[in-house]
């Protein structure tokens, strides 16, 4: 099944589906191997891995290159956290074209201005896009896609910016009418209440996606009860990697020996396995003449 | 102090120095923050993070882009694991030029053929470069660098390929005479013996670098006694990250809730800190007019 | 019709077909607008436009990026001059995957060693690949393509290297059997004789492609008589652009005024037309709310 | 002399200096060989060569890659036509860092909004940046540069947008005070009058740069009299190349033979010369062992 169709099925299924963050091809593969049905290509995580900020410091084509590696390494769909679409409607529709070429299944855009700032950093001071401008962007993206199942998710930042429920609903409905395949309603609160209020008013009009980074204490059962279509574990691979790398690095610096580290890290063979070394060994047997061995002394 | 000078000082110091692997800007920054004085930009780790094999599947400019992010995010020197220099002497000298532009302090090249294979995968079947060809490459690189302190390390794969001590010494000496700033003598044995034998014959002629991935049980004191200049913890950030990501991913898949995960991962604020969010907040206060807040409803 | 199918049809048609060089998206579009049915993405031209040599100084992904722009700007098929496939069979099959993603219709690889040298520079001193190695590369590429019509052309450099007709035929036949869709038989002679001799012996076994850069005086009728399937005008856009740019630049330097230059260059409106400015103007009317006009004083 | 110092000298010299457009390394080299003292890396030309529009369709890192090739191929300074700096003050200061690494001598930014539109396309409908925002951007860029001689030119689009002389002067003065090293005053009129009026009021306060694409009939003497510091022939290499490529392509399509084309294009040897083939031949003699000739039959 095409990756786009897989993602569309996840979005439209009656069940709560969960996808998980990856920030490079390696973590993407790990997400797939764990059993997840989809991958969230997090803007925060990808920028953090690059050592830059989640403010469009990396160019959109640098992001695209990471995505291409991620897509090549996996067979489950990737939903890109596409910020604002990296500019206006024209940049956003160009992005759709490039994503389709790389078999990225969908993209989520948010109603902020380029360059964006992470929603959890002074969210209430952040400007929002005008509804008209953002709807034009959604329409341009939907008109551009050549694969009917490519997914465009519209992210509503009204709660982040402190504009309230009424505005959140107004925007969600406008984006739905503009053609978005799902609404991502974002919240920075530690509880689920404003989203729950939203879901009540929304009344199941269209699939809703959430990112429970801040309200992680909310039991998943409540997401199901509220009628959420998809939840995203949005940055946990990155954060697990950071903790582990800080730990091993400190330890190796302190102990000055690899002796005790070996048991805390994945075996070398696991690295080779994740890279697909075995397939290459077979291919060499198939395609490479033997005896290409350079100068023996 | 220039990064090249820092690296040269590490290579030529009387002490055993240790540098540590990074595979992206984030891990590079973690290495620096832990106290290490240098970073090993591992070909294995960078390729694994990209989901490709350590066989020059990623292009050299894709590697270069990762390096640029790594260099921008840190102030300690980076030594690139530069495979064969990605081709012949001409590709290798072009690489030097590009590395210098990005403030990479040095590069290690190995005496194999392009495209290379990781030394721990069927090493004994791998072809080696001819000594003449490899020495020409070293000379071309040294003639190209514009910063006198840029470091070229020549990696001897004779033990890996099973060609023995005599050949290892012959190659090391040839590379030294060709202008290499240090010799990396590589081994896939679980003990330190063949390198110890090498060091005995070598007699301190020139700095020697080692990668104790396979002989990790050897106490660091023995490296000092043998007169090693630099040891490289060559892939442990990657392997720690793999283990941690596999663990968190499996757990989140199984538990279907973020609740228990939060304490196992770095806090969100730590991600922002590593990205340098604070500097941007200050810069916005300095350079951005207030009130750029889009359309309020 | 898919671009791959278009190219396959050109290769297998009974007529002599001609395709023309381009080195960027602009020249590719000009080739299409002139009526040509296919585009030759010349390694020489692309490297020259980049200011580097035709010796794989640019990385294969840098070439790929140029190709992506070329492909996006045109609807006729592009045949890439793919040098040696940029490494061994594994690099070459990876290339096929990347080309397919970018809708490049086919690739021509030559039986030399990486990094290659342009065939017209000391051709007789250039090493050739072993037949076995090159056939393995062809098989790997054909096994990798997912679109049946993707075209792999095998270029025989035996005449260039001075190895004679017998070797040229031996190689061509081996490559045909390995699965190549056509043979490109290359010559640096000012006349058509060695290729004519080849065609006589070849006896129409498989489509043959030629590059008459050096034997440009040969009437095209003789290519038809000899049974050539495709001829490539391989670098004439680049060379026309060089002559024109040298002329206008010298003139502007000398005259110190734009006055007389205007009539020698394409009108500014023609630049906008080639870029597709009109489509964007329409799209803005469709997708962009009016009145986004910044701060009026 | 550093390229930045060269450019600064051009900007601050008492004479009218002229620099010329290039859109890739090849045209850049041609500009240098003709005798010009500087290169204008035109946003219009570079985007047109890529087959995209002058609306930030190519990412800023794709532009950067073209610039790197241009800089590597030449020894005279390059002034980048840097649009709006590709976003806000933070993107612009990041750009400065990347330009310095690639030895680009300076950048011109214009007071429009990202994504920009070419000034000659419906200029009067285009929004302008607020003065405060643009001045913050200039200050951020100047604070970022590490080479004192790096040049930031501020381009005033007030005439393009139809906001009149008073606003043009107000902006120019604000940008001067914010730290810009020169003012580029742009006009789409066919005559020199509005700029002449500007220069009169400006009174030599700071260096002024012009782009006489539309008022090409104005004698250069009038630029001198008005006290212009630098004039830019901004797109003539591209437009000459377009005309020449359209001509040769049509002709080859029509004539179906290379016979008559040879005399209209640069000789093949000129391509090799521009690429620096000779230097590589020498380097091969110096660094490459003889006899690397593959399998002779």
PDB file of N, CA, C and O in Angstrom, chain C residues 101-145:
ATOM      1  N   UNK C 101      13.341   8.735  -8.469  1.00  0.00           N
ATOM      2  CA  UNK C 101      12.555   9.646  -7.620  1.00  0.00           C
ATOM      3  C   UNK C 101      12.396  11.023  -8.254  1.00  0.00           C
ATOM      4  O   UNK C 101      11.439  11.728  -7.973  1.00  0.00           O
ATOM      5  N   UNK C 102      13.382  11.414  -9.046  1.00  0.00           N
ATOM      6  CA  UNK C 102      13.361  12.753  -9.651  1.00  0.00           C
ATOM      7  C   UNK C 102      12.891  12.719 -11.098  1.00  0.00           C
ATOM      8  O   UNK C 102      13.049  13.695 -11.832  1.00  0.00           O
ATOM      9  N   UNK C 103      12.297  11.619 -11.505  1.00  0.00           N
ATOM     10  CA  UNK C 103      11.763  11.488 -12.875  1.00  0.00           C
ATOM     11  C   UNK C 103      12.809  11.707 -13.971  1.00  0.00           C
ATOM     12  O   UNK C 103      12.505  12.263 -15.031  1.00  0.00           O
ATOM     13  N   UNK C 104      14.030  11.296 -13.687  1.00  0.00           N
ATOM     14  CA  UNK C 104      15.044  11.268 -14.740  1.00  0.00           C
ATOM     15  C   UNK C 104      14.842   9.942 -15.481  1.00  0.00           C
ATOM     16  O   UNK C 104      14.708   8.890 -14.853  1.00  0.00           O
ATOM     17  N   UNK C 105      14.833  10.000 -16.805  1.00  0.00           N
ATOM     18  CA  UNK C 105      14.375   8.843 -17.585  1.00  0.00           C
ATOM     19  C   UNK C 105      15.429   7.767 -17.786  1.00  0.00           C
ATOM     20  O   UNK C 105      15.096   6.612 -18.049  1.00  0.00           O
ATOM     21  N   UNK C 106      16.676   8.151 -17.692  1.00  0.00           N
ATOM     22  CA  UNK C 106      17.709   7.139 -17.910  1.00  0.00           C
ATOM     23  C   UNK C 106      19.077   7.676 -17.582  1.00  0.00           C
ATOM     24  O   UNK C 106      19.255   8.862 -17.311  1.00  0.00           O
ATOM     25  N   UNK C 107      20.051   6.776 -17.606  1.00  0.00           N
ATOM     26  CA  UNK C 107      21.423   7.166 -17.291  1.00  0.00           C
ATOM     27  C   UNK C 107      22.381   6.385 -18.169  1.00  0.00           C
ATOM     28  O   UNK C 107      22.155   5.207 -18.471  1.00  0.00           O
ATOM     29  N   UNK C 108      23.429   7.053 -18.589  1.00  0.00           N
ATOM     30  CA  UNK C 108      24.489   6.408 -19.352  1.00  0.00           C
ATOM     31  C   UNK C 108      25.705   6.280 -18.455  1.00  0.00           C
ATOM     32  O   UNK C 108      26.138   7.269 -17.855  1.00  0.00           O
ATOM     33  N   UNK C 109      26.240   5.079 -18.330  1.00  0.00           N
ATOM     34  CA  UNK C 109      27.477   4.908 -17.553  1.00  0.00           C
ATOM     35  C   UNK C 109      28.590   4.436 -18.477  1.00  0.00           C
ATOM     36  O   UNK C 109      28.347   3.756 -19.475  1.00  0.00           O
ATOM     37  N   UNK C 110      29.810   4.799 -18.151  1.00  0.00           N
ATOM     38  CA  UNK C 110      30.956   4.488 -19.008  1.00  0.00           C
ATOM     39  C   UNK C 110      31.913   3.541 -18.303  1.00  0.00           C
ATOM     40  O   UNK C 110      32.026   3.565 -17.069  1.00  0.00           O
ATOM     41  N   UNK C 111      32.622   2.750 -19.080  1.00  0.00           N
ATOM     42  CA  UNK C 111      33.463   1.702 -18.495  1.00  0.00           C
ATOM     43  C   UNK C 111      34.852   2.212 -18.135  1.00  0.00           C
ATOM     44  O   UNK C 111      35.859   1.689 -18.593  1.00  0.00           O
ATOM     45  N   UNK C 112      34.850   3.224 -17.291  1.00  0.00           N
ATOM     46  CA  UNK C 112      36.103   3.741 -16.753  1.00  0.00           C
ATOM     47  C   UNK C 112      36.094   3.601 -15.231  1.00  0.00           C
ATOM     48  O   UNK C 112      35.206   2.978 -14.670  1.00  0.00           O
ATOM     49  N   UNK C 113      37.106   4.165 -14.599  1.00  0.00           N
ATOM     50  CA  UNK C 113      37.218   4.056 -13.144  1.00  0.00           C
ATOM     51  C   UNK C 113      36.922   5.391 -12.483  1.00  0.00           C
ATOM     52  O   UNK C 113      37.226   6.451 -13.033  1.00  0.00           O
ATOM     53  N   UNK C 114      36.356   5.328 -11.291  1.00  0.00           N
ATOM     54  CA  UNK C 114      36.084   6.537 -10.527  1.00  0.00           C
ATOM     55  C   UNK C 114      37.355   6.993  -9.837  1.00  0.00           C
ATOM     56  O   UNK C 114      38.040   6.163  -9.240  1.00  0.00           O
ATOM     57  N   UNK C 115      37.710   8.269  -9.800  1.00  0.00           N
ATOM     58  CA  UNK C 115      37.077   9.350 -10.538  1.00  0.00           C
ATOM     59  C   UNK C 115      37.498   9.360 -11.991  1.00  0.00           C
ATOM     60  O   UNK C 115      38.668   9.114 -12.295  1.00  0.00           O
ATOM     61  N   UNK C 116      36.554   9.660 -12.871  1.00  0.00           N
ATOM     62  CA  UNK C 116      36.814   9.596 -14.306  1.00  0.00           C
ATOM     63  C   UNK C 116      37.500  10.861 -14.799  1.00  0.00           C
ATOM     64  O   UNK C 116      37.596  11.858 -14.071  1.00  0.00           O
ATOM     65  N   UNK C 117      37.990  10.822 -16.032  1.00  0.00           N
ATOM     66  CA  UNK C 117      38.502  12.002 -16.717  1.00  0.00           C
ATOM     67  C   UNK C 117      37.746  12.128 -18.024  1.00  0.00           C
ATOM     68  O   UNK C 117      37.373  11.126 -18.618  1.00  0.00           O
ATOM     69  N   UNK C 118      37.497  13.348 -18.462  1.00  0.00           N
ATOM     70  CA  UNK C 118      36.808  13.548 -19.733  1.00  0.00           C
ATOM     71  C   UNK C 118      37.523  12.774 -20.841  1.00  0.00           C
ATOM     72  O   UNK C 118      38.746  12.769 -20.918  1.00  0.00           O
ATOM     73  N   UNK C 119      36.748  12.170 -21.709  1.00  0.00           N
ATOM     74  CA  UNK C 119      37.308  11.277 -22.732  1.00  0.00           C
ATOM     75  C   UNK C 119      38.202  11.998 -23.729  1.00  0.00           C
ATOM     76  O   UNK C 119      39.042  11.371 -24.380  1.00  0.00           O
ATOM     77  N   UNK C 120      38.024  13.298 -23.854  1.00  0.00           N
ATOM     78  CA  UNK C 120      38.825  14.036 -24.830  1.00  0.00           C
ATOM     79  C   UNK C 120      40.110  14.589 -24.221  1.00  0.00           C
ATOM     80  O   UNK C 120      40.818  15.368 -24.847  1.00  0.00           O
ATOM     81  N   UNK C 121      40.387  14.235 -22.971  1.00  0.00           N
ATOM     82  CA  UNK C 121      41.630  14.663 -22.332  1.00  0.00           C
ATOM     83  C   UNK C 121      42.505  13.434 -22.098  1.00  0.00           C
ATOM     84  O   UNK C 121      42.208  12.603 -21.248  1.00  0.00           O
ATOM     85  N   UNK C 122      43.556  13.328 -22.872  1.00  0.00           N
ATOM     86  CA  UNK C 122      44.491  12.187 -22.749  1.00  0.00           C
ATOM     87  C   UNK C 122      43.750  10.847 -22.657  1.00  0.00           C
ATOM     88  O   UNK C 122      44.068  10.007 -21.807  1.00  0.00           O
ATOM     89  N   UNK C 123      42.792  10.668 -23.540  1.00  0.00           N
ATOM     90  CA  UNK C 123      41.959   9.468 -23.501  1.00  0.00           C
ATOM     91  C   UNK C 123      42.762   8.176 -23.539  1.00  0.00           C
ATOM     92  O   UNK C 123      42.432   7.195 -22.854  1.00  0.00           O
ATOM     93  N   UNK C 124      43.848   8.189 -24.294  1.00  0.00           N
ATOM     94  CA  UNK C 124      44.586   6.932 -24.493  1.00  0.00           C
ATOM     95  C   UNK C 124      45.307   6.490 -23.229  1.00  0.00           C
ATOM     96  O   UNK C 124      45.723   5.343 -23.130  1.00  0.00           O
ATOM     97  N   UNK C 125      45.421   7.389 -22.261  1.00  0.00           N
ATOM     98  CA  UNK C 125      46.109   6.997 -21.028  1.00  0.00           C
ATOM     99  C   UNK C 125      45.116   6.566 -19.958  1.00  0.00           C
ATOM    100  O   UNK C 125      45.508   6.199 -18.853  1.00  0.00           O
ATOM    101  N   UNK C 126      43.835   6.617 -20.291  1.00  0.00           N
ATOM    102  CA  UNK C 126      42.852   6.380 -19.239  1.00  0.00           C
ATOM    103  C   UNK C 126      42.580   4.899 -19.025  1.00  0.00           C
ATOM    104  O   UNK C 126      42.404   4.148 -19.970  1.00  0.00           O
ATOM    105  N   UNK C 127      42.519   4.496 -17.762  1.00  0.00           N
ATOM    106  CA  UNK C 127      42.234   3.098 -17.456  1.00  0.00           C
ATOM    107  C   UNK C 127      40.775   2.778 -17.751  1.00  0.00           C
ATOM    108  O   UNK C 127      39.908   3.634 -17.630  1.00  0.00           O
ATOM    109  N   UNK C 128      40.517   1.553 -18.125  1.00  0.00           N
ATOM    110  CA  UNK C 128      39.137   1.093 -18.300  1.00  0.00           C
ATOM    111  C   UNK C 128      38.769   0.147 -17.169  1.00  0.00           C
ATOM    112  O   UNK C 128      39.626  -0.514 -16.579  1.00  0.00           O
ATOM    113  N   UNK C 129      37.495   0.063 -16.905  1.00  0.00           N
ATOM    114  CA  UNK C 129      36.997  -0.909 -15.937  1.00  0.00           C
ATOM    115  C   UNK C 129      37.147  -2.308 -16.513  1.00  0.00           C
ATOM    116  O   UNK C 129      37.184  -2.487 -17.737  1.00  0.00           O
ATOM    117  N   UNK C 130      37.238  -3.300 -15.647  1.00  0.00           N
ATOM    118  CA  UNK C 130      37.211  -4.670 -16.161  1.00  0.00           C
ATOM    119  C   UNK C 130      35.794  -4.967 -16.635  1.00  0.00           C
ATOM    120  O   UNK C 130      34.817  -4.407 -16.140  1.00  0.00           O
ATOM    121  N   UNK C 131      35.703  -5.824 -17.614  1.00  0.00           N
ATOM    122  CA  UNK C 131      34.380  -6.151 -18.174  1.00  0.00           C
ATOM    123  C   UNK C 131      33.474  -6.758 -17.106  1.00  0.00           C
ATOM    124  O   UNK C 131      32.293  -6.416 -17.002  1.00  0.00           O
ATOM    125  N   UNK C 132      34.016  -7.643 -16.315  1.00  0.00           N
ATOM    126  CA  UNK C 132      33.213  -8.289 -15.268  1.00  0.00           C
ATOM    127  C   UNK C 132      32.643  -7.278 -14.288  1.00  0.00           C
ATOM    128  O   UNK C 132      31.473  -7.329 -13.915  1.00  0.00           O
ATOM    129  N   UNK C 133      33.505  -6.367 -13.865  1.00  0.00           N
ATOM    130  CA  UNK C 133      33.059  -5.376 -12.895  1.00  0.00           C
ATOM    131  C   UNK C 133      31.970  -4.515 -13.498  1.00  0.00           C
ATOM    132  O   UNK C 133      30.949  -4.236 -12.864  1.00  0.00           O
ATOM    133  N   UNK C 134      32.150  -4.120 -14.743  1.00  0.00           N
ATOM    134  CA  UNK C 134      31.189  -3.222 -15.370  1.00  0.00           C
ATOM    135  C   UNK C 134      29.864  -3.931 -15.641  1.00  0.00           C
ATOM    136  O   UNK C 134      28.784  -3.343 -15.497  1.00  0.00           O
ATOM    137  N   UNK C 135      29.953  -5.199 -16.003  1.00  0.00           N
ATOM    138  CA  UNK C 135      28.709  -5.962 -16.232  1.00  0.00           C
ATOM    139  C   UNK C 135      27.940  -6.144 -14.921  1.00  0.00           C
ATOM    140  O   UNK C 135      26.707  -6.087 -14.902  1.00  0.00           O
ATOM    141  N   UNK C 136      28.667  -6.348 -13.841  1.00  0.00           N
ATOM    142  CA  UNK C 136      28.002  -6.449 -12.544  1.00  0.00           C
ATOM    143  C   UNK C 136      27.283  -5.146 -12.199  1.00  0.00           C
ATOM    144  O   UNK C 136      26.180  -5.148 -11.642  1.00  0.00           O
ATOM    145  N   UNK C 137      27.905  -4.062 -12.555  1.00  0.00           N
ATOM    146  CA  UNK C 137      27.297  -2.748 -12.313  1.00  0.00           C
ATOM    147  C   UNK C 137      26.010  -2.589 -13.123  1.00  0.00           C
ATOM    148  O   UNK C 137      24.982  -2.142 -12.592  1.00  0.00           O
ATOM    149  N   UNK C 138      26.068  -2.961 -14.386  1.00  0.00           N
ATOM    150  CA  UNK C 138      24.863  -2.869 -15.233  1.00  0.00           C
ATOM    151  C   UNK C 138      23.747  -3.732 -14.647  1.00  0.00           C
ATOM    152  O   UNK C 138      22.597  -3.292 -14.522  1.00  0.00           O
ATOM    153  N   UNK C 139      24.066  -4.963 -14.276  1.00  0.00           N
ATOM    154  CA  UNK C 139      23.045  -5.860 -13.725  1.00  0.00           C
ATOM    155  C   UNK C 139      22.438  -5.288 -12.440  1.00  0.00           C
ATOM    156  O   UNK C 139      21.221  -5.342 -12.235  1.00  0.00           O
ATOM    157  N   UNK C 140      23.289  -4.739 -11.599  1.00  0.00           N
ATOM    158  CA  UNK C 140      22.784  -4.155 -10.347  1.00  0.00           C
ATOM    159  C   UNK C 140      21.826  -3.009 -10.629  1.00  0.00           C
ATOM    160  O   UNK C 140      20.791  -2.853  -9.964  1.00  0.00           O
ATOM    161  N   UNK C 141      22.163  -2.196 -11.602  1.00  0.00           N
ATOM    162  CA  UNK C 141      21.300  -1.056 -11.940  1.00  0.00           C
ATOM    163  C   UNK C 141      19.962  -1.538 -12.499  1.00  0.00           C
ATOM    164  O   UNK C 141      18.903  -1.024 -12.128  1.00  0.00           O
ATOM    165  N   UNK C 142      20.020  -2.488 -13.406  1.00  0.00           N
ATOM    166  CA  UNK C 142      18.772  -2.990 -14.009  1.00  0.00           C
ATOM    167  C   UNK C 142      17.906  -3.673 -12.954  1.00  0.00           C
ATOM    168  O   UNK C 142      16.681  -3.587 -13.003  1.00  0.00           O
ATOM    169  N   UNK C 143      18.528  -4.359 -12.009  1.00  0.00           N
ATOM    170  CA  UNK C 143      17.746  -5.022 -10.950  1.00  0.00           C
ATOM    171  C   UNK C 143      17.126  -4.009  -9.987  1.00  0.00           C
ATOM    172  O   UNK C 143      16.164  -4.328  -9.285  1.00  0.00           O
ATOM    173  N   UNK C 144      17.679  -2.817  -9.936  1.00  0.00           N
ATOM    174  CA  UNK C 144      17.209  -1.816  -8.979  1.00  0.00           C
ATOM    175  C   UNK C 144      16.027  -1.005  -9.491  1.00  0.00           C
ATOM    176  O   UNK C 144      15.136  -0.644  -8.733  1.00  0.00           O
ATOM    177  N   UNK C 145      16.019  -0.717 -10.778  1.00  0.00           N
ATOM    178  CA  UNK C 145      14.965   0.172 -11.295  1.00  0.00           C
ATOM    179  C   UNK C 145      13.593  -0.421 -11.030  1.00  0.00           C
ATOM    180  O   UNK C 145      13.391  -1.628 -11.105  1.00  0.00           O
TER     181      UNK C 145
END
